[in-house]
Coordinates of C-alpha atoms in Angstrom, one line a residue:
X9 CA 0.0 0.0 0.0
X10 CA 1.3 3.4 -1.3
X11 CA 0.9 5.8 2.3
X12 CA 1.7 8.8 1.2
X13 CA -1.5 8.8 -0.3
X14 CA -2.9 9.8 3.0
X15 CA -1.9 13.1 5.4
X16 CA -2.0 10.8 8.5
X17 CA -1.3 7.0 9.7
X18 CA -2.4 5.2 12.3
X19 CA 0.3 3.2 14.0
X20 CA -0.8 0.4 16.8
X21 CA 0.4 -2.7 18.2
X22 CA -2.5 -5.0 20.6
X23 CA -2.3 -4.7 24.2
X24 CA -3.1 -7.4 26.5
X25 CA -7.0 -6.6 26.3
X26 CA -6.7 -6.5 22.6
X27 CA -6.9 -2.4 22.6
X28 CA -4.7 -0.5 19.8
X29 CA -2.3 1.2 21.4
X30 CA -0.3 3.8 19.5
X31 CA -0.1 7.0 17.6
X32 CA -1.4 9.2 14.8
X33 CA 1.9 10.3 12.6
X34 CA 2.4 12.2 9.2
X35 CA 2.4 9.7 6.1
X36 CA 6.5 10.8 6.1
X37 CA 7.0 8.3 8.8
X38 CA 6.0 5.1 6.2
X39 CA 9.2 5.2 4.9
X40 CA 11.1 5.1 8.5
X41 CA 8.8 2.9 10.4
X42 CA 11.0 -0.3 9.4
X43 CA 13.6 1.4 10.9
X44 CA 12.2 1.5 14.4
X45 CA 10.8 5.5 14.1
X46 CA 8.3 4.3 16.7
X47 CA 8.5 4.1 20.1
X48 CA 6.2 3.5 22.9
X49 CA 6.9 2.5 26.3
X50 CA 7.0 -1.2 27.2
X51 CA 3.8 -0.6 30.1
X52 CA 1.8 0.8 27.2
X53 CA 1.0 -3.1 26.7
X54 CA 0.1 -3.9 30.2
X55 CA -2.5 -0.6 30.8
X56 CA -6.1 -1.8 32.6
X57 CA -8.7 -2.1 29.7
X58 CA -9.7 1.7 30.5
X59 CA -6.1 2.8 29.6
X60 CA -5.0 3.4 32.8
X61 CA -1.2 2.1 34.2
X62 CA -1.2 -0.8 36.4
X63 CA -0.4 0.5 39.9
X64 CA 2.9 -0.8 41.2
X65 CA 3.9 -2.4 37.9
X66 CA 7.6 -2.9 38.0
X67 CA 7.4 -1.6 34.2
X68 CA 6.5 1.3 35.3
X69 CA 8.6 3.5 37.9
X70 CA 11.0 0.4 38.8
X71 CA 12.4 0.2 35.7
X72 CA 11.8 4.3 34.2
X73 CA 8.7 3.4 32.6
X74 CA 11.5 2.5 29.8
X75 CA 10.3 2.5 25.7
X76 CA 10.6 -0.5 23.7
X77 CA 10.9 -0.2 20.0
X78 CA 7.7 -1.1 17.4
X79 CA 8.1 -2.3 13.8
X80 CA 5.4 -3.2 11.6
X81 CA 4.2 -6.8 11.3
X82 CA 4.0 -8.7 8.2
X83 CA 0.5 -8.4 8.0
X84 CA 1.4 -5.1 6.7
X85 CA -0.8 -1.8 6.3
X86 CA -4.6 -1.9 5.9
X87 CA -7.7 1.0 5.1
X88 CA -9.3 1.7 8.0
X89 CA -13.1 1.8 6.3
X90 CA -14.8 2.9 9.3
X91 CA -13.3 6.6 9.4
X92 CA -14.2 9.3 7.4
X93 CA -11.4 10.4 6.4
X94 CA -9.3 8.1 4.3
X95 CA -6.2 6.8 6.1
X96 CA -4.2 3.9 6.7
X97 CA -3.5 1.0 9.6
X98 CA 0.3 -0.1 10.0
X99 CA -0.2 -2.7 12.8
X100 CA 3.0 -3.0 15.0
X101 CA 4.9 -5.2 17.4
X102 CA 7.2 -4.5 20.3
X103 CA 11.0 -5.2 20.5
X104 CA 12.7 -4.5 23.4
X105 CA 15.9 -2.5 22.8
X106 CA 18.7 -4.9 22.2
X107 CA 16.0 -5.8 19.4
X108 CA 14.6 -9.2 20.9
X109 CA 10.9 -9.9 21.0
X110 CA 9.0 -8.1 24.0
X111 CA 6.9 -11.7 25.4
X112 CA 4.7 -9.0 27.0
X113 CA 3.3 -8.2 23.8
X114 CA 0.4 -10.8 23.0
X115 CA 1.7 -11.3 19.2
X116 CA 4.9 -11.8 20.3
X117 CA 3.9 -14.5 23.0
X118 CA 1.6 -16.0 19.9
X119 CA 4.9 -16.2 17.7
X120 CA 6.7 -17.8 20.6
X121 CA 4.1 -20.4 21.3
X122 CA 4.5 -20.9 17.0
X123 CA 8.2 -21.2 17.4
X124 CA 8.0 -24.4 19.3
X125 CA 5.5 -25.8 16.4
X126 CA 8.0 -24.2 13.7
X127 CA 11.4 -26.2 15.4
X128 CA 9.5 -30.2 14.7
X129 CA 8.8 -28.2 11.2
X130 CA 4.9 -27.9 11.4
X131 CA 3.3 -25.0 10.5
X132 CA -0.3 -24.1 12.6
X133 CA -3.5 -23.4 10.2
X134 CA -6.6 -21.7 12.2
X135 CA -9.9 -20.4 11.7
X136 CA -12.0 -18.1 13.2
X137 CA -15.9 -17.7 14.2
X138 CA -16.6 -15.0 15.8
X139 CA -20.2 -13.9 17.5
X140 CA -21.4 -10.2 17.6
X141 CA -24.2 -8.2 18.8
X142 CA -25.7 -5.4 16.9
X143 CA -27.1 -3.1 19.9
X144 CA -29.1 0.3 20.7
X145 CA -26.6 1.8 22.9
X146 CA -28.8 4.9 24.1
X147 CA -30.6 5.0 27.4
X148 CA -30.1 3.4 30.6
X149 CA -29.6 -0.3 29.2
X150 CA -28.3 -1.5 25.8
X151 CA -31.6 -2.4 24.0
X152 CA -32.1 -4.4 20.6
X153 CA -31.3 -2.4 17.5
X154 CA -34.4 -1.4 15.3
X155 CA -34.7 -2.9 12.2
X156 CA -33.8 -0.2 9.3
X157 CA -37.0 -0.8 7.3
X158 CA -40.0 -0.7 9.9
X159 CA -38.1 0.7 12.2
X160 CA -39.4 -1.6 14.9
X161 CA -37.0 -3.0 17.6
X162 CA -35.8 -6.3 17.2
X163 CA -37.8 -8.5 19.7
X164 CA -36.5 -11.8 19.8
X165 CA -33.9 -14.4 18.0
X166 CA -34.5 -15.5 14.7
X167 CA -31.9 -17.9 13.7
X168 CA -30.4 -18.2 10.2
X169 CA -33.3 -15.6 9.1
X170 CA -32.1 -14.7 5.4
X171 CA -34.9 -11.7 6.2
X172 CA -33.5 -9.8 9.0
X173 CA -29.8 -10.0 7.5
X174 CA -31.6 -8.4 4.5
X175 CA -33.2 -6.1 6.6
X176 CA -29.7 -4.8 7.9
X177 CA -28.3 -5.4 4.4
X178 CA -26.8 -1.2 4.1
X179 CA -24.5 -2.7 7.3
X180 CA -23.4 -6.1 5.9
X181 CA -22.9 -4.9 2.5
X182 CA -20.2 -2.2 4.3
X183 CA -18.9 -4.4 6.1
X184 CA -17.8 -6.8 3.3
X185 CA -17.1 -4.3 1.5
X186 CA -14.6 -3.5 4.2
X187 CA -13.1 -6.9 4.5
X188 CA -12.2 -7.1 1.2
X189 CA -10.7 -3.8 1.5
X190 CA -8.7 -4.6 4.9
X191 CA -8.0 -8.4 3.4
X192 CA -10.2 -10.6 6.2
X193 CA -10.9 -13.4 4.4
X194 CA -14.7 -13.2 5.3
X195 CA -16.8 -16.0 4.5
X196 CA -20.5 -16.7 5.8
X197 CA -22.1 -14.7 8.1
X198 CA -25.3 -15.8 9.7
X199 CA -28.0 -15.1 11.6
X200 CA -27.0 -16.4 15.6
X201 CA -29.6 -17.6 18.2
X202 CA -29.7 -14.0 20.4
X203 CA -31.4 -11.4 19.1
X204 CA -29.7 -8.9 17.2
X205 CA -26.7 -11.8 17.1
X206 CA -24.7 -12.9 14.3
X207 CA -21.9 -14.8 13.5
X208 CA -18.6 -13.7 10.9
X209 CA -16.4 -17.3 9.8
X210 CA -13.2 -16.3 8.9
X211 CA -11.6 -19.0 6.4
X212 CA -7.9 -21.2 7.5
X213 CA -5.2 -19.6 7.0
X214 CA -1.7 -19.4 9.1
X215 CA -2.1 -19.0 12.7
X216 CA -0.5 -15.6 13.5
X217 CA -2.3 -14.4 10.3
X218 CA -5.7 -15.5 11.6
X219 CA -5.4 -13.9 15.1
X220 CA -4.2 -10.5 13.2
X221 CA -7.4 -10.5 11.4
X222 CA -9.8 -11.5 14.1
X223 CA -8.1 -8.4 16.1
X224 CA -8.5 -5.8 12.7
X225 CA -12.1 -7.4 12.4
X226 CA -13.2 -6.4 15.8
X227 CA -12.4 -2.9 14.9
X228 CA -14.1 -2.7 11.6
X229 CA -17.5 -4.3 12.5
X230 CA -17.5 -2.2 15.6
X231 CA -16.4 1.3 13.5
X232 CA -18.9 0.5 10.3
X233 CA -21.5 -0.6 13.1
X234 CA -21.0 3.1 14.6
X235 CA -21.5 4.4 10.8
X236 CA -25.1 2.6 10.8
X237 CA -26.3 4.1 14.2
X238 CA -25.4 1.2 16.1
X239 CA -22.7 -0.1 17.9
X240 CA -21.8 -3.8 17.5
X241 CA -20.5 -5.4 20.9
X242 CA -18.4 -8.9 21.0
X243 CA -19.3 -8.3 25.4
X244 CA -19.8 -12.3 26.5
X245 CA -23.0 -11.3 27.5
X246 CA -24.8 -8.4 26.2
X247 CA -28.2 -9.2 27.9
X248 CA -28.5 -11.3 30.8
X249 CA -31.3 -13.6 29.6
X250 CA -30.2 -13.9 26.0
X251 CA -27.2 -16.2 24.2
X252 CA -24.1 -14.3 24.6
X253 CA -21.4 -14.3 22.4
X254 CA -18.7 -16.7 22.0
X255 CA -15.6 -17.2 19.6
X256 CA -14.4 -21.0 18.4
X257 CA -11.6 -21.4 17.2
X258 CA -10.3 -24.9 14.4
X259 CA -6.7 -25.6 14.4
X260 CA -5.0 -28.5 12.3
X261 CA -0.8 -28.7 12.0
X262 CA 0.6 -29.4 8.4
X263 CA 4.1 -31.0 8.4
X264 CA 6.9 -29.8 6.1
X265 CA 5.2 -31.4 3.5
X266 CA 1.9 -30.2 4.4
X267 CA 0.6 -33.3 5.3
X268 CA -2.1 -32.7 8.3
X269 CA -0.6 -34.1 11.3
X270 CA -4.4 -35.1 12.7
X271 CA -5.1 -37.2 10.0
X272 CA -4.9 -40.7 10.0
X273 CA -7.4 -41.7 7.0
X274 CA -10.2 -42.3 9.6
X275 CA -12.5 -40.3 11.9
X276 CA -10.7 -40.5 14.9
X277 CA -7.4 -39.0 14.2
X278 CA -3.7 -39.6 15.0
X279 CA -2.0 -40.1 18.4
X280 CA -0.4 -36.8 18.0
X281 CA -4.2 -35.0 17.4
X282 CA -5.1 -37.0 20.6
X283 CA -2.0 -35.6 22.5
X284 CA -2.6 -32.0 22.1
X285 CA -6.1 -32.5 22.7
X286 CA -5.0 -33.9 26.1
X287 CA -3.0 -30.6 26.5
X288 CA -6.1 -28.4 26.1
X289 CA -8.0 -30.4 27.8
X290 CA -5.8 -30.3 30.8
X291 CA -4.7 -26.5 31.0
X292 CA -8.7 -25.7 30.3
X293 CA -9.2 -25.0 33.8
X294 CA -6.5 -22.6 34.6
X295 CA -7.0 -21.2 30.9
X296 CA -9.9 -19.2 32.0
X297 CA -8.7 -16.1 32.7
X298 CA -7.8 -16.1 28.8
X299 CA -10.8 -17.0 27.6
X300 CA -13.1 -14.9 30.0
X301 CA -10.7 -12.0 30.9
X302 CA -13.3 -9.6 32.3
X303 CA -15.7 -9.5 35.2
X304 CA -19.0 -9.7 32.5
X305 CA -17.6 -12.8 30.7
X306 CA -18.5 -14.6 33.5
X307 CA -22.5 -14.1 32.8
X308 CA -21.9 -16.3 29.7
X309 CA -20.1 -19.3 31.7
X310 CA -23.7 -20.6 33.0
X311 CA -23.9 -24.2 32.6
X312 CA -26.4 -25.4 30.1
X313 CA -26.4 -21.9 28.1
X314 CA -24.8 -22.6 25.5
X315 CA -21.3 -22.0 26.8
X316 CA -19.3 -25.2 27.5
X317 CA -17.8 -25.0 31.3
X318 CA -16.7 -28.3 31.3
X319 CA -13.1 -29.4 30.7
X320 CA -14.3 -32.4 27.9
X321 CA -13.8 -33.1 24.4
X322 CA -15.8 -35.2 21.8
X323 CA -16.6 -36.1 18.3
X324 CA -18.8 -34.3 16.6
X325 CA -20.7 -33.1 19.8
X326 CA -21.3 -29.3 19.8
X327 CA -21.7 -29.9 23.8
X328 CA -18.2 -30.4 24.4
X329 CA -15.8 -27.9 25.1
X330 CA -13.3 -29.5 22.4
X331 CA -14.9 -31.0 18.7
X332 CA -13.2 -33.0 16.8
X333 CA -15.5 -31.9 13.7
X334 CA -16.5 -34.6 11.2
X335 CA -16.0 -34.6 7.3
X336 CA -13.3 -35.5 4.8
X337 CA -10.4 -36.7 7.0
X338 CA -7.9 -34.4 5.1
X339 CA -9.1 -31.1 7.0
X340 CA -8.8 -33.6 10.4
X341 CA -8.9 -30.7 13.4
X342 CA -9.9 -29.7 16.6
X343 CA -12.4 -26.6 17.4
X344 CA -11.9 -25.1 20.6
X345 CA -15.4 -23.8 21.9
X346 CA -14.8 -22.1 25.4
X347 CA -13.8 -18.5 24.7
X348 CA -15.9 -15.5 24.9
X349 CA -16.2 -13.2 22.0
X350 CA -14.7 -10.6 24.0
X351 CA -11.1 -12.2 24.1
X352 CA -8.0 -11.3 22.4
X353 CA -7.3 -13.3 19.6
X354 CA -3.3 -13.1 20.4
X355 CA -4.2 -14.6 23.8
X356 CA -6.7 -17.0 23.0
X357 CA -4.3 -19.0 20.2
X358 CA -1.4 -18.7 22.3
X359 CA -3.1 -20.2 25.2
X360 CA -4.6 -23.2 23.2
X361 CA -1.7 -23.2 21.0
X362 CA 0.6 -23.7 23.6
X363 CA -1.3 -26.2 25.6
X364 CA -1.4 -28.3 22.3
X365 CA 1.7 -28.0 21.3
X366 CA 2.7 -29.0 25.5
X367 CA 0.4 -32.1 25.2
X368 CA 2.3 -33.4 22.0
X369 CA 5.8 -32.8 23.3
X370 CA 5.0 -34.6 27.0
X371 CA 2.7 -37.6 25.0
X372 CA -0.3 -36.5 26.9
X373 CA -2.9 -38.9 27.1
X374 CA -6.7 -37.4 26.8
X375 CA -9.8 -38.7 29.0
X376 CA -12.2 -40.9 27.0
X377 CA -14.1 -38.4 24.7
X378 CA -17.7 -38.3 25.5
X379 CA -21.0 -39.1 24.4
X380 CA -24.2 -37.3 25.4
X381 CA -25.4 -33.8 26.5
X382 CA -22.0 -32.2 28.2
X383 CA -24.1 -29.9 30.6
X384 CA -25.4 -33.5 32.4
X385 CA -22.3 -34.5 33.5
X386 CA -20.1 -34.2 36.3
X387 CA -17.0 -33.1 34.5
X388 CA -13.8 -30.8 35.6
X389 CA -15.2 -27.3 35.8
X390 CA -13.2 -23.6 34.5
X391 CA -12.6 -21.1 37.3
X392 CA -16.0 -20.4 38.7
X393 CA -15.6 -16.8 38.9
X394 CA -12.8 -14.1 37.7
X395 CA -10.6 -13.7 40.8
X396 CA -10.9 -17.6 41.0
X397 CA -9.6 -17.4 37.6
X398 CA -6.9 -14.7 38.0
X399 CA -5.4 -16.9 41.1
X400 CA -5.1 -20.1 39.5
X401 CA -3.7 -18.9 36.3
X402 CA -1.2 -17.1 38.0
X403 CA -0.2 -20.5 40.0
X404 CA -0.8 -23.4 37.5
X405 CA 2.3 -24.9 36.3
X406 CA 1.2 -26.4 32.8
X407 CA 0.0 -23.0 31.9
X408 CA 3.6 -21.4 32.5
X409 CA 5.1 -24.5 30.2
X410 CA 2.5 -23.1 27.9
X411 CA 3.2 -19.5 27.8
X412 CA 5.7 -16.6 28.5
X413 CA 6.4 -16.0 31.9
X414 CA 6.1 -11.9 31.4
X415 CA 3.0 -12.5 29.9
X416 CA 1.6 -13.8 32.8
X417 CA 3.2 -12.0 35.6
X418 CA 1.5 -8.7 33.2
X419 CA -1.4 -10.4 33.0
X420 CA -2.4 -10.8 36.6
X421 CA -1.9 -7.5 37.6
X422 CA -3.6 -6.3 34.9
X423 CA -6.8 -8.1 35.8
X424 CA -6.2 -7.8 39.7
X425 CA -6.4 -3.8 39.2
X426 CA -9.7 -4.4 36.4
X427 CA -11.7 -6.6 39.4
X428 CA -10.6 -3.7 42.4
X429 CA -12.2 -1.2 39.8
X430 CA -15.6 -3.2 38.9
X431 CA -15.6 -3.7 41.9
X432 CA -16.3 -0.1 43.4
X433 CA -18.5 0.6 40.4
X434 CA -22.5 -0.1 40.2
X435 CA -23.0 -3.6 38.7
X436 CA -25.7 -1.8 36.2
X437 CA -23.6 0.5 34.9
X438 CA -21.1 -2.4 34.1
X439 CA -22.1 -3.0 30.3
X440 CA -21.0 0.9 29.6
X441 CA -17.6 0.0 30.5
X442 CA -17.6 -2.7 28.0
X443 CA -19.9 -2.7 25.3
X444 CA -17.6 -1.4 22.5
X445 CA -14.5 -1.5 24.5
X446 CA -13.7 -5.5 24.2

């Protein structure tokens, strides 16, 4: 992409809640940002999910608040469809300054957790579904949007409805428009089963690359939504009695001859898909913090809603936390069906990456998979609330084999300050803190 085409950039790297943090520069600095013309401090990562600095964070006065260095990623620039005035996205990544990765940066601890893959000479192919919420943001509660041609509030779920995505088709025709534009590889989006819910598929593609476009998607649904009179919100739960929102996630491994590693010519898979299944299954617990990092995520986690809570895996059983989906046994691969929608991508495929990846190289053996409703049985439980979740995966050994150890130490302070906050604010005010903000 030519920038000097625009006045201004956008420069931004994902902080540990998924949040852009960086700055607005004159198209001049294109040419120089290879060359490290951007610097940030290394606590700008680690800020509470309002922006604020983490109280008592050793990155902070301990160390002089010091900068780390940003270059661009090779996802390389994008549009930015949702502004006004044409300008450009050039994501970023910290360095520390002796030019090694910063591990506190959640793309760097995803490209660590793809080293480990990379050194046996796989490579990690993942897609994406992602669940959104198209919501009325005015007044005292988020409320239903109306639909654009009677104007009449949306009352109630009407799932894989061709009519009411017609009926918001001005939005959706923007927002592909804006995918193509930003190069998401969008494929079908649906109605979902909440009301005013639907789901985006991303297609495979290379790890890394997957998690940069569910970040960069989250921002252009939510900017194009704003466009539309709406805002569109990826909160776990937007309404406490409807479905909330969720994001799965299908990984297979190709060998160096891209051969899927999974794939044994049968349904059931190889020893080595059963291995890193193990490893999920097994750091699922203390993995909760990842995949519901704020206080509302826990409305979702409500056995029997829809939301797996169980640490399980099966075949071809949408109860389970883990699927081992059917079909040709060439695209053999596990889906990963725990997180909330209002995770960060980085975090989420470094977390299951890394337990995968950990259950291969210790020959981890799975429990049986099972058979039947999931939300019947007595089954291993996630964290059953977020400071539960904060403490055990700050503790758990398997999760620090599974990822960096700054990440984590960041991590838990960063959510320790977030539950003090919620804490001294009115629970019904909550969903104004987070509606567009995760």
């Amino acid at each position: 992409m030519d920038l000097s085409q625009f006045s201004t950039l956008r420069v931004a790297a994902s902080d540990l809640n998924g949040q852009m943090r960086g700055k607005r520069v004159p198209s001049s600095y294109g040419a120089k940002l290879d060359k490290g013309a951007i610097r940030m401090p290394l606590s700008c990562l680690n800020v509470d999910v309002w922006g604020a600095d983490i109280e008592d964070s050793p990155l902070v006065f301990e160390t002089g608040d010091a900068d780390g260095i940003l270059f661009p990623t090779d996802r390389g620039a994008v549009p930015m469809p949702w502004l006004a005035t044409p300008s450009a996205l050039v994501p970023l990544t910290m360095h520390m300054e002796d030019g090694s990765p910063y591990l506190g940066d959640p793309r760097q601890a995803l490209a660590s957790v793809l080293d480990r893959y990379t050194a046996r000479g796989w490579s990690v192919m993942a897609a994406t579904e992602m669940e959104f919420s198209l919501v009325d943001p005015n007044g005292k509660r988020p409320k239903p949007p109306r639909d654009p041609r009677s104007k009449q509030r949306l009352f109630g779920p009407d799932i894989l409805s061709v009519d009411e995505l017609d009926a918001f088709d001005a939005f959706f025709t923007e927002l592909y428009d804006g995918c193509q534009a930003m190069g998401l590889p969008v494929q079908t989006i649906i109605n979902e089963s909440g009301v005013g819910q639907f789901e985006v598929t991303l297609t495979h593609q290379a790890a890394l690359r997957a998690a940069d476009d569910a970040w960069l998607f989250k921002f252009l649904v939510r900017g194009i939504a704003r466009k539309h009179g709406m805002a569109a919100s990826f909160m776990a739960k937007p309404y406490a009695d409807d479905a909330g929102n969720g994001m799965h996630v299908h990984f297979s491994v190709l060998d160096q001859d891209g051969n899927n590693v999974f794939d044994n010519g049968g349904p059931e898979g190889t020893e080595t898909l059963l291995q890193a299944v193990a490893g999920c299954v097994q750091a699922m617990p203390a993995s909760t913090l990842i995949f519901a990092p704020h206080g509302p995520s826990y409305d979702r986690l409500v056995p029997g809603a829809h939301a797996p809570t169980g640490a399980c895996w099966a075949y071809e059983n949408r109860t389970a936390a883990i699927r081992i989906p059917g079909g040709p046994h060439q695209a053999r691969r596990i889906e990963h069906r725990v997180a909330g929608g209002d995770i960060n991508p980085y975090l989420m495929l470094a977390c299951v990456l890394g337990a995968a990846i950990e259950g291969i190289e210790e020959g981890l053996t799975p429990p049986a998979p099972i058979t039947g409703n999931a939300y019947d049985m007595e089954l291993p439980q996630l964290a059953p609330d977020w400071a539960a979740a904060i403490d055990i995966f700050e503790s758990d050994a398997f999760i620090a084999r599974c990822l960096p150890a700054r990440l984590i130490e960041n991590m838990v302070m960063t959510k320790r300050q977030e539950l003090a906050k919620l804490a001294e604010m009115p629970e019904k005010d909550h969903w104004k803190l987070y509606l567009e903000r995760v």
